[in-house]
PDB file of C-alpha atoms in Angstrom:
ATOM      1  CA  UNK A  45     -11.391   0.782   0.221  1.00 48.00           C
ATOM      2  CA  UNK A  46     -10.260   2.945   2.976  1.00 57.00           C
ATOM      3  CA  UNK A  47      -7.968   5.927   2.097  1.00 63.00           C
ATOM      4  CA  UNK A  48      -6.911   8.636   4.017  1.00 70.00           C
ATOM      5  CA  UNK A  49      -7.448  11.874   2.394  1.00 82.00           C
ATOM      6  CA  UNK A  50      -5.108  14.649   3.711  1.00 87.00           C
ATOM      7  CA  UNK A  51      -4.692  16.488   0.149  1.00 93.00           C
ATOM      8  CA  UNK A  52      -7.452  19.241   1.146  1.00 93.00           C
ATOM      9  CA  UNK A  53      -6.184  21.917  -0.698  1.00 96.00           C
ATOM     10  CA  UNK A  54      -4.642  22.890  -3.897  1.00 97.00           C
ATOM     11  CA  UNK A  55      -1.307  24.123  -3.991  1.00 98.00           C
ATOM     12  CA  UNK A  56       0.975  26.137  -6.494  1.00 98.00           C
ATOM     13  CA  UNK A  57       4.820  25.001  -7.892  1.00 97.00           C
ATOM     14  CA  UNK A  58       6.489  27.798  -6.357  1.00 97.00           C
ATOM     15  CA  UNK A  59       5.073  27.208  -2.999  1.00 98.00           C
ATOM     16  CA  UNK A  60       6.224  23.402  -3.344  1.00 98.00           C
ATOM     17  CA  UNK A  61       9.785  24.700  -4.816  1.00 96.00           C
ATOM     18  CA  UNK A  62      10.351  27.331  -1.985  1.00 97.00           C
ATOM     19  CA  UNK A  63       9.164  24.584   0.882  1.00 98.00           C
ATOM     20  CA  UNK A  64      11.275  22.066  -0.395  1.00 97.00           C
ATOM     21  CA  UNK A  65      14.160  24.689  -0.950  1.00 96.00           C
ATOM     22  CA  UNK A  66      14.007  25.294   3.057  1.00 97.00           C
ATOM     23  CA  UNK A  67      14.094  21.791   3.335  1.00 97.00           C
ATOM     24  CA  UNK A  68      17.148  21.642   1.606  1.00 95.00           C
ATOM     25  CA  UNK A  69      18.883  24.049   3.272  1.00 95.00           C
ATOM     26  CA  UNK A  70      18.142  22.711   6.771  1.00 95.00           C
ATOM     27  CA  UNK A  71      14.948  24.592   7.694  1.00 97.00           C
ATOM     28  CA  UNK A  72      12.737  22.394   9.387  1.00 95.00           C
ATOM     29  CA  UNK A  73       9.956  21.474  11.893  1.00 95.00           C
ATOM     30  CA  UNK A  74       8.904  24.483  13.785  1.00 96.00           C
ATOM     31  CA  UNK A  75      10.700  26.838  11.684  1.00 98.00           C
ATOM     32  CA  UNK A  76       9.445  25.851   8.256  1.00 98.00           C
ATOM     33  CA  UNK A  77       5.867  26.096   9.375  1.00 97.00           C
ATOM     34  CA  UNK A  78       7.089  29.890  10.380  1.00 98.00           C
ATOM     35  CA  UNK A  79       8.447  29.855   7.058  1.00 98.00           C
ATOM     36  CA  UNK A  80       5.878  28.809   5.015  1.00 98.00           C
ATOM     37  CA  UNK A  81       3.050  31.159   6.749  1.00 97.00           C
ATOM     38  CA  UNK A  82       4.734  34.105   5.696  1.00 97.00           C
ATOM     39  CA  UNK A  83       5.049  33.259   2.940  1.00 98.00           C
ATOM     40  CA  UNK A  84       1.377  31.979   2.140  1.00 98.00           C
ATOM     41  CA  UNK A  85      -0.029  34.853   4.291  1.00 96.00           C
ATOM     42  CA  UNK A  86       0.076  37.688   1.607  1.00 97.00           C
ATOM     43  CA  UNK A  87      -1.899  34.959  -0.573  1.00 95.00           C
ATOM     44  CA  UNK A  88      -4.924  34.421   1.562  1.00 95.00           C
ATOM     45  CA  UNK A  89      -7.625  36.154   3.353  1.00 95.00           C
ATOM     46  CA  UNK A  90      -8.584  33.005   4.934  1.00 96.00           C
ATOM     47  CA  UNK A  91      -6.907  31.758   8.336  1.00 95.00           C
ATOM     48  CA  UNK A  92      -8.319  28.326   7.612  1.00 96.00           C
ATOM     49  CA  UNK A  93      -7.048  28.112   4.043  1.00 96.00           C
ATOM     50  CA  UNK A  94      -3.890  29.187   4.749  1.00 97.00           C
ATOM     51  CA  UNK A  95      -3.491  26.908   7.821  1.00 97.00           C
ATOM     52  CA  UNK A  96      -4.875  23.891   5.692  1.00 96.00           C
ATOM     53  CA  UNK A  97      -2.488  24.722   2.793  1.00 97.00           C
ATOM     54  CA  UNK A  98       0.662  25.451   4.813  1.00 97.00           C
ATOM     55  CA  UNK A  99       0.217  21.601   6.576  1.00 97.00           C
ATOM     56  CA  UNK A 100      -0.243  20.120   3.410  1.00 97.00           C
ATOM     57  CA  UNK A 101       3.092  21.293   2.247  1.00 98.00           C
ATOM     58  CA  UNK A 102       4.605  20.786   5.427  1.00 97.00           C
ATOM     59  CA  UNK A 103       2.890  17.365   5.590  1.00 97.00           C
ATOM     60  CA  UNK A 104       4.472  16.708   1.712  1.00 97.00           C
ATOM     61  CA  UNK A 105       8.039  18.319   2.669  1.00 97.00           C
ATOM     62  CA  UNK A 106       8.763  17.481   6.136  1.00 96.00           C
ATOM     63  CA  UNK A 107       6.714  15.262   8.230  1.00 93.00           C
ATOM     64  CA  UNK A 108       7.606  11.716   8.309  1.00 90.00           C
ATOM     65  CA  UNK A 109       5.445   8.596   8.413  1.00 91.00           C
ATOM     66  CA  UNK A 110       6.445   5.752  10.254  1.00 91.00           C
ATOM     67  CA  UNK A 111       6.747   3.430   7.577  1.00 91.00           C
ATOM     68  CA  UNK A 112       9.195   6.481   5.662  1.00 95.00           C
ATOM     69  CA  UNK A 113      12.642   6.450   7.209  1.00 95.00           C
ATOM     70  CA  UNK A 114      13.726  10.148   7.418  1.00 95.00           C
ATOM     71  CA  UNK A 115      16.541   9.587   5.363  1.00 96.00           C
ATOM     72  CA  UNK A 116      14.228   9.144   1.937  1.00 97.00           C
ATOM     73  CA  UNK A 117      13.241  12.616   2.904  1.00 95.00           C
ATOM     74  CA  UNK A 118      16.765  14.014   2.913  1.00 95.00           C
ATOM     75  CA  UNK A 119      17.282  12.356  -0.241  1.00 97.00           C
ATOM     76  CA  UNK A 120      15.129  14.071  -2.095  1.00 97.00           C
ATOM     77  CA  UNK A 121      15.570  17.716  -0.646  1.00 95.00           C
ATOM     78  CA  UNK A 122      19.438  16.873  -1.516  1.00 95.00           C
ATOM     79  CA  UNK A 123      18.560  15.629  -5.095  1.00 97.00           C
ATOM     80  CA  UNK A 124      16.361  18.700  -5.884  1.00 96.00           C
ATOM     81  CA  UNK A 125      19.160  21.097  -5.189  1.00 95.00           C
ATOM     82  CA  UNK A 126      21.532  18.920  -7.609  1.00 96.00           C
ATOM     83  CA  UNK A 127      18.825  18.000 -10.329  1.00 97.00           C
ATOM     84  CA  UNK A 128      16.383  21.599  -9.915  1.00 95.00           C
ATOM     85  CA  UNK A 129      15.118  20.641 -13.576  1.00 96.00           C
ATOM     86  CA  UNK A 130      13.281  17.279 -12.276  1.00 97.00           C
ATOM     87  CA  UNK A 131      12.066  19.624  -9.671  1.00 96.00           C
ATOM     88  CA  UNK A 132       8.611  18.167 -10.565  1.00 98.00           C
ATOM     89  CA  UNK A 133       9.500  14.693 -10.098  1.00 98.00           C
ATOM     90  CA  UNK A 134      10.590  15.434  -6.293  1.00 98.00           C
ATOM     91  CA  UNK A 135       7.443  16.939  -5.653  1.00 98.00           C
ATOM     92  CA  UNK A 136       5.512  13.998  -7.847  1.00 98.00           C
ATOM     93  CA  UNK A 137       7.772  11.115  -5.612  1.00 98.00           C
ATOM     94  CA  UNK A 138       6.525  13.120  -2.403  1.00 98.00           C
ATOM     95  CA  UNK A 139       3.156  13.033  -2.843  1.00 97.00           C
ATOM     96  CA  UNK A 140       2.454   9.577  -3.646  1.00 97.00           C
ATOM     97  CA  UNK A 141       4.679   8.064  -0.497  1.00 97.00           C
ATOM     98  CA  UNK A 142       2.852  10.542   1.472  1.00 96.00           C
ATOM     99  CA  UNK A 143      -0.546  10.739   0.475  1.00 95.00           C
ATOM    100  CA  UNK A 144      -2.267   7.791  -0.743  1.00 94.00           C
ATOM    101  CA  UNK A 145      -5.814   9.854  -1.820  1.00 95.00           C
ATOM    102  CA  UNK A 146      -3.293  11.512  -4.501  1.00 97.00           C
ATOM    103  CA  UNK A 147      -1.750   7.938  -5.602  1.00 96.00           C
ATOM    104  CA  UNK A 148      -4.861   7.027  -6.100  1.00 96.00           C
ATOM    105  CA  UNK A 149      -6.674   9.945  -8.436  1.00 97.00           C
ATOM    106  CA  UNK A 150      -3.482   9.870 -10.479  1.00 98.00           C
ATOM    107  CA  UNK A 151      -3.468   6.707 -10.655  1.00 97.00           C
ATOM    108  CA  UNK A 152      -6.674   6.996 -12.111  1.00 97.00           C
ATOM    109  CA  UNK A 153      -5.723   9.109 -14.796  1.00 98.00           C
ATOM    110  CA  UNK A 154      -2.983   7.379 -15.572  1.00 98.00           C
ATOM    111  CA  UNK A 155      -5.251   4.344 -16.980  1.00 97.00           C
ATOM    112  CA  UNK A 156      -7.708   6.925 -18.677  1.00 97.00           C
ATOM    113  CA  UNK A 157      -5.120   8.509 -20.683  1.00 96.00           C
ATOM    114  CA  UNK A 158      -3.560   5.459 -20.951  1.00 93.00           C
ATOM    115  CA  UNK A 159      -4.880   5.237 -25.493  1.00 88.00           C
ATOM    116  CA  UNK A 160      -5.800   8.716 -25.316  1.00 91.00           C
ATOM    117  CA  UNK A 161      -4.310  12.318 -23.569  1.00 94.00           C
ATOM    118  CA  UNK A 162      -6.868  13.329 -22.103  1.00 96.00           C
ATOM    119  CA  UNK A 163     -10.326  12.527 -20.065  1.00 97.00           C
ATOM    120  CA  UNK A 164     -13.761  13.787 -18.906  1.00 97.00           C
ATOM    121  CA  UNK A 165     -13.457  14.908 -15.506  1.00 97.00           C
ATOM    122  CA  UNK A 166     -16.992  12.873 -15.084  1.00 97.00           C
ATOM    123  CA  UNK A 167     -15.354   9.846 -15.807  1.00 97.00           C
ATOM    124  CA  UNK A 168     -12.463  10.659 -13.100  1.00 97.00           C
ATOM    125  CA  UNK A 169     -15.313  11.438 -10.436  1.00 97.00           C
ATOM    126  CA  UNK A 170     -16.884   7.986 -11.547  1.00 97.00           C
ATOM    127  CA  UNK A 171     -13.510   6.192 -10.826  1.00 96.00           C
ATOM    128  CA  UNK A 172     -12.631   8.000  -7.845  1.00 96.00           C
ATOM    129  CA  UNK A 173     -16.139   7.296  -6.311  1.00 94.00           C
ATOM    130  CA  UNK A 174     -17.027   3.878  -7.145  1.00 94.00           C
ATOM    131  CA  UNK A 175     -13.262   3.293  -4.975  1.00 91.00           C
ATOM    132  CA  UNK A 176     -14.079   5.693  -1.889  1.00 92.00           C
ATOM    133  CA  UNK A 177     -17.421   6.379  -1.904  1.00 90.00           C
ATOM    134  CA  UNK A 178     -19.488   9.367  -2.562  1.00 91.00           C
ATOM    135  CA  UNK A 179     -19.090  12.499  -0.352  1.00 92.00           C
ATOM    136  CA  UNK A 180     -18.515  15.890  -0.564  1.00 93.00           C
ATOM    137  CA  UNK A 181     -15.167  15.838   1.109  1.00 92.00           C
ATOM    138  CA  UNK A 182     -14.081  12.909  -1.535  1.00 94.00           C
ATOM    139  CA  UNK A 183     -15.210  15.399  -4.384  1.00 95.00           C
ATOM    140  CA  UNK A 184     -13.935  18.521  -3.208  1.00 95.00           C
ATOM    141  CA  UNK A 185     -10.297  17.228  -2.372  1.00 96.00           C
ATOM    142  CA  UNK A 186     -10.385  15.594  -5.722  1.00 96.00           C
ATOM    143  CA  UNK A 187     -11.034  18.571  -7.102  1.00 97.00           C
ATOM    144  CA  UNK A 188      -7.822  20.234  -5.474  1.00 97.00           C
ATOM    145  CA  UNK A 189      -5.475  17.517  -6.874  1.00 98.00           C
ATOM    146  CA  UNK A 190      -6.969  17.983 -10.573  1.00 98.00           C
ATOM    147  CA  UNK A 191      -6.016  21.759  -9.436  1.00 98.00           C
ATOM    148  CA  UNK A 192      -3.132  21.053  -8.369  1.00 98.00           C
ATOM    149  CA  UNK A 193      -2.233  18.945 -11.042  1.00 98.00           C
ATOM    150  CA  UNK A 194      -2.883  22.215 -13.907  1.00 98.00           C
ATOM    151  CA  UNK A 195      -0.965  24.902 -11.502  1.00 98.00           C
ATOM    152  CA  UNK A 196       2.018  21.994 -11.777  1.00 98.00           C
ATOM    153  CA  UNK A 197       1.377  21.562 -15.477  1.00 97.00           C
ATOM    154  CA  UNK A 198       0.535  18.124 -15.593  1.00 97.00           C
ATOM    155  CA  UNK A 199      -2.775  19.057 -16.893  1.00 98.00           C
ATOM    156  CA  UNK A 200      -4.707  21.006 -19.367  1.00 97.00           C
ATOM    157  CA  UNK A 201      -8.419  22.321 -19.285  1.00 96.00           C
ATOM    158  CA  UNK A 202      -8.877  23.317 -23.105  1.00 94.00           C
ATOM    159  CA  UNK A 203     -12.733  22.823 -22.666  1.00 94.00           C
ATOM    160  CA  UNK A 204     -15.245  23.068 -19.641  1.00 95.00           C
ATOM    161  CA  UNK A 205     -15.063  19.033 -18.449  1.00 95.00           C
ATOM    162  CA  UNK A 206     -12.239  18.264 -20.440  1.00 97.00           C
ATOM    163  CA  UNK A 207      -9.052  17.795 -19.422  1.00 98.00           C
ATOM    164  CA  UNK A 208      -5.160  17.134 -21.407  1.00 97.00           C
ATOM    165  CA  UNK A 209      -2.608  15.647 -20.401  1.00 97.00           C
ATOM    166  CA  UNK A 210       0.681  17.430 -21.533  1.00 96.00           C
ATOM    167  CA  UNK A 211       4.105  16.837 -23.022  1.00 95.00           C
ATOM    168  CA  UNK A 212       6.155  14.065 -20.553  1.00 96.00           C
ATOM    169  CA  UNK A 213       8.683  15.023 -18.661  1.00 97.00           C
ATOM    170  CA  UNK A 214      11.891  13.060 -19.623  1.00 98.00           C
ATOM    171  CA  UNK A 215      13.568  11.556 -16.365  1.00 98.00           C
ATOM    172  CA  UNK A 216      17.152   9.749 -17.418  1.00 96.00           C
ATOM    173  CA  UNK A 217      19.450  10.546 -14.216  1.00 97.00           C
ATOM    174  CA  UNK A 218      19.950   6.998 -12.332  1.00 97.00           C
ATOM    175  CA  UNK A 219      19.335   8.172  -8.820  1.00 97.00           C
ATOM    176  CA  UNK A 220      16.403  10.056  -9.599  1.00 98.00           C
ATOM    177  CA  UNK A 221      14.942   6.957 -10.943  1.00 98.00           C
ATOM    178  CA  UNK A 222      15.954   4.824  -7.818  1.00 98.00           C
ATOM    179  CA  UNK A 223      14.313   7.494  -5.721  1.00 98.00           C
ATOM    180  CA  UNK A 224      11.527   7.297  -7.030  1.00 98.00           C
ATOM    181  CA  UNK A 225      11.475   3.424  -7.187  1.00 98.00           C
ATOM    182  CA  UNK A 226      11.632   4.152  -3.399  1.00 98.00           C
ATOM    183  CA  UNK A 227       8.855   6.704  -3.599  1.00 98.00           C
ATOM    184  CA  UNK A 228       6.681   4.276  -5.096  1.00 98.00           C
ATOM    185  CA  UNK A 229       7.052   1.551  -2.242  1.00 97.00           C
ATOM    186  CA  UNK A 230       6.180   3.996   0.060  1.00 97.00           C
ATOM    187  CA  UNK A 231       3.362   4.614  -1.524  1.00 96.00           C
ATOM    188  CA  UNK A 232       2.015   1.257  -1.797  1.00 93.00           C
ATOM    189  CA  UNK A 233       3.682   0.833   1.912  1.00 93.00           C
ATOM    190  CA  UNK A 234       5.260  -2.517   0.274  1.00 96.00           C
ATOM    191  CA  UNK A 235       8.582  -3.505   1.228  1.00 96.00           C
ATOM    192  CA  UNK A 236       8.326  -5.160  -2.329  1.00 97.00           C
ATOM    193  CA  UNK A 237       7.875  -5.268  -5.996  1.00 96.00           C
ATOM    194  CA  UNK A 238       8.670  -6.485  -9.349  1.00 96.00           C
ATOM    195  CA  UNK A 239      10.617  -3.446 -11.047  1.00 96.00           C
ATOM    196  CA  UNK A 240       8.111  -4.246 -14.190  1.00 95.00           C
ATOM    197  CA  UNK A 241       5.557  -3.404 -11.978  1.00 96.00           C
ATOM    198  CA  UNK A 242       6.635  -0.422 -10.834  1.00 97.00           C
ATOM    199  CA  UNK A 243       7.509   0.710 -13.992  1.00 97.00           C
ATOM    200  CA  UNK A 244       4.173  -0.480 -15.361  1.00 97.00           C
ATOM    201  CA  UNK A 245       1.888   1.835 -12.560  1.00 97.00           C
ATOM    202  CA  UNK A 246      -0.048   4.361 -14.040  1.00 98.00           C
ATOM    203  CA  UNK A 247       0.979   6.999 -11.544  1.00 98.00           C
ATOM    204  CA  UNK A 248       3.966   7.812 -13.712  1.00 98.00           C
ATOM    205  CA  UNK A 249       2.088   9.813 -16.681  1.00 97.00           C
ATOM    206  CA  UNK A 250       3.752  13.114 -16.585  1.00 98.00           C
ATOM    207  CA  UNK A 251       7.160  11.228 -16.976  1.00 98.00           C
ATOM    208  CA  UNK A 252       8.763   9.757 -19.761  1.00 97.00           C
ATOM    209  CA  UNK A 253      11.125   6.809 -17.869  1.00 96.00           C
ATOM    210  CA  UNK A 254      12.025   3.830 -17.268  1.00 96.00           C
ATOM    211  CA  UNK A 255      13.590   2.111 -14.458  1.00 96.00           C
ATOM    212  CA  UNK A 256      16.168  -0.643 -14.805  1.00 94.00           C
ATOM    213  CA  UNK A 257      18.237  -2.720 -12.274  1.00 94.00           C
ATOM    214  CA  UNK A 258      21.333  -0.528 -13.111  1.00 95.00           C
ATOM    215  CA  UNK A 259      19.969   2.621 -11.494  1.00 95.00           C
ATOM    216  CA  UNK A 260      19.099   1.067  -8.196  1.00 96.00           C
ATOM    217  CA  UNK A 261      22.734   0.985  -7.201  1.00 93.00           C
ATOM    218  CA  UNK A 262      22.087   4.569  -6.667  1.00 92.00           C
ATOM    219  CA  UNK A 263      19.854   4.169  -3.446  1.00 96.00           C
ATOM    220  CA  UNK A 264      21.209   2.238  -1.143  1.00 96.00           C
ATOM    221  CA  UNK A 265      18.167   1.259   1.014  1.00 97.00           C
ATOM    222  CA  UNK A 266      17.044  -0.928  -2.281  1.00 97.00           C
ATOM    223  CA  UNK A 267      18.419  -4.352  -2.638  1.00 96.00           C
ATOM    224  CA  UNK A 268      18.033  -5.915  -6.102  1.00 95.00           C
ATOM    225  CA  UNK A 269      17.124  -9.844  -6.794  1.00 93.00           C
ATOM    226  CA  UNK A 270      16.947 -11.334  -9.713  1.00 90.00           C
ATOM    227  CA  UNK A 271      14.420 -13.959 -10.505  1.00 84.00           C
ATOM    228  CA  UNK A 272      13.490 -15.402 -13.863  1.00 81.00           C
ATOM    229  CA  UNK A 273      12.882 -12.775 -15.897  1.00 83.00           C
ATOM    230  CA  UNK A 274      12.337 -10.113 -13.823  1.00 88.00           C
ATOM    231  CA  UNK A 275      13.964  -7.980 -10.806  1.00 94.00           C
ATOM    232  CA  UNK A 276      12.285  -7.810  -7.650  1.00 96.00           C
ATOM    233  CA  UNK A 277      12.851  -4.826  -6.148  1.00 97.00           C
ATOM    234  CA  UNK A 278      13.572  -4.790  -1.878  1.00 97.00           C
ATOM    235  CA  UNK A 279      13.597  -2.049   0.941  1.00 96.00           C
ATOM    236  CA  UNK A 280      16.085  -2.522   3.441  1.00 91.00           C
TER     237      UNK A 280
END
């Protein structure tokens, strides 16, 4: 299995909140690269770092893949300024449409925590391996997700190997659901899926939802069928 990796660095909440607060307010391109260097260069020593971490956000925030249309990106950066309390869930949607590696390592944990909260990080390594392969450069950027994934507060470390998942995030507001509905097609880069599907991935951990047909109304580049006894869920 082939995955692009891209997530090669770990990143903090207020440096996602502040990016994606530019966004918001129009700052883009050119100027939120400025934007985000200044504000990441009192935090490293490291030219490289800081030019690795300041793409990554830019790459979550603001650059567009072809199979994203622009206007799921404006979405959310609108969203985030009406709903700042599901700020997490913004950030969450972003990452998996834009970066599969991350889709697929919390994916993982998803189905280890599935009967229990929490997980060996050996057996995440294990997972993550067997489905890439083992390298360095697999390890190491899995190891700034997991990162990422405490400085967000997704995750725990009460003991050396050992990692807890914490308290769900409750997510009842109808057109954050159908965004990230969206956010999970993109993901998959599907223009298709059963809702029960989507609702059944694993990637959804830190969130306490669930999606029905009602809140899709919301997003108007989903079209909803119905068939049997389930919804299939289009892009348009």
């Amino acid at each position: 299995m082939k995955v692009s990796i891209g997530f090669n660095r770990h990143l903090e909440p207020e440096w996602l909140t502040q990016t994606a607060s530019w966004v918001a307010n129009g700052i883009e391109g050119k100027e939120l690269k400025q934007h985000i260097d200044t504000m990441l260069t009192p935090v490293f020593t490291s030219k490289v770092a800081k030019d690795k971490t300041r793409n990554l956000l830019f790459g979550i925030w603001n650059k567009v893949p072809k199979h994203i249309p622009k206007a799921f990106q404006d979405d959310a950066a609108k969203l985030i300024m009406e709903h700042s309390e599901l700020n997490l869930a913004f950030h969450w949607g972003m990452m998996l449409a834009k970066y599969p590696f991350f889709t697929l390592v919390v994916g993982q944990i998803g189905r280890l925590t599935k009967l229990n909260d929490s997980f060996l990080y050996g057996q995440l390594e294990q997972r993550v391996v067997e489905s890439l392969g083992d390298t360095s450069t697999i390890k190491r950027s899995m190891q700034f997700v997991v990162r990422t994934l405490m400085n967000i507060g997704v995750l725990a470390n009460p003991k050396q190997g050992v990692y807890q998942i914490q308290k769900p995030i409750k997510v009842d507001v109808s057109a954050v659901k159908a965004w990230l509905v969206e956010a999970s097609l993109h993901s998959d880069n599907v223009s298709s899926r059963s809702l029960t599907a989507i609702g059944d991935a694993t990637v959804w951990f830190p969130f306490e939802l669930h999606f029905q047909a009602n809140d899709l109304i919301q997003n108007e580049r989903l079209e909803v069928h119905h068939q049997s006894s389930d919804v299939i869920v289009f892009l348009t």
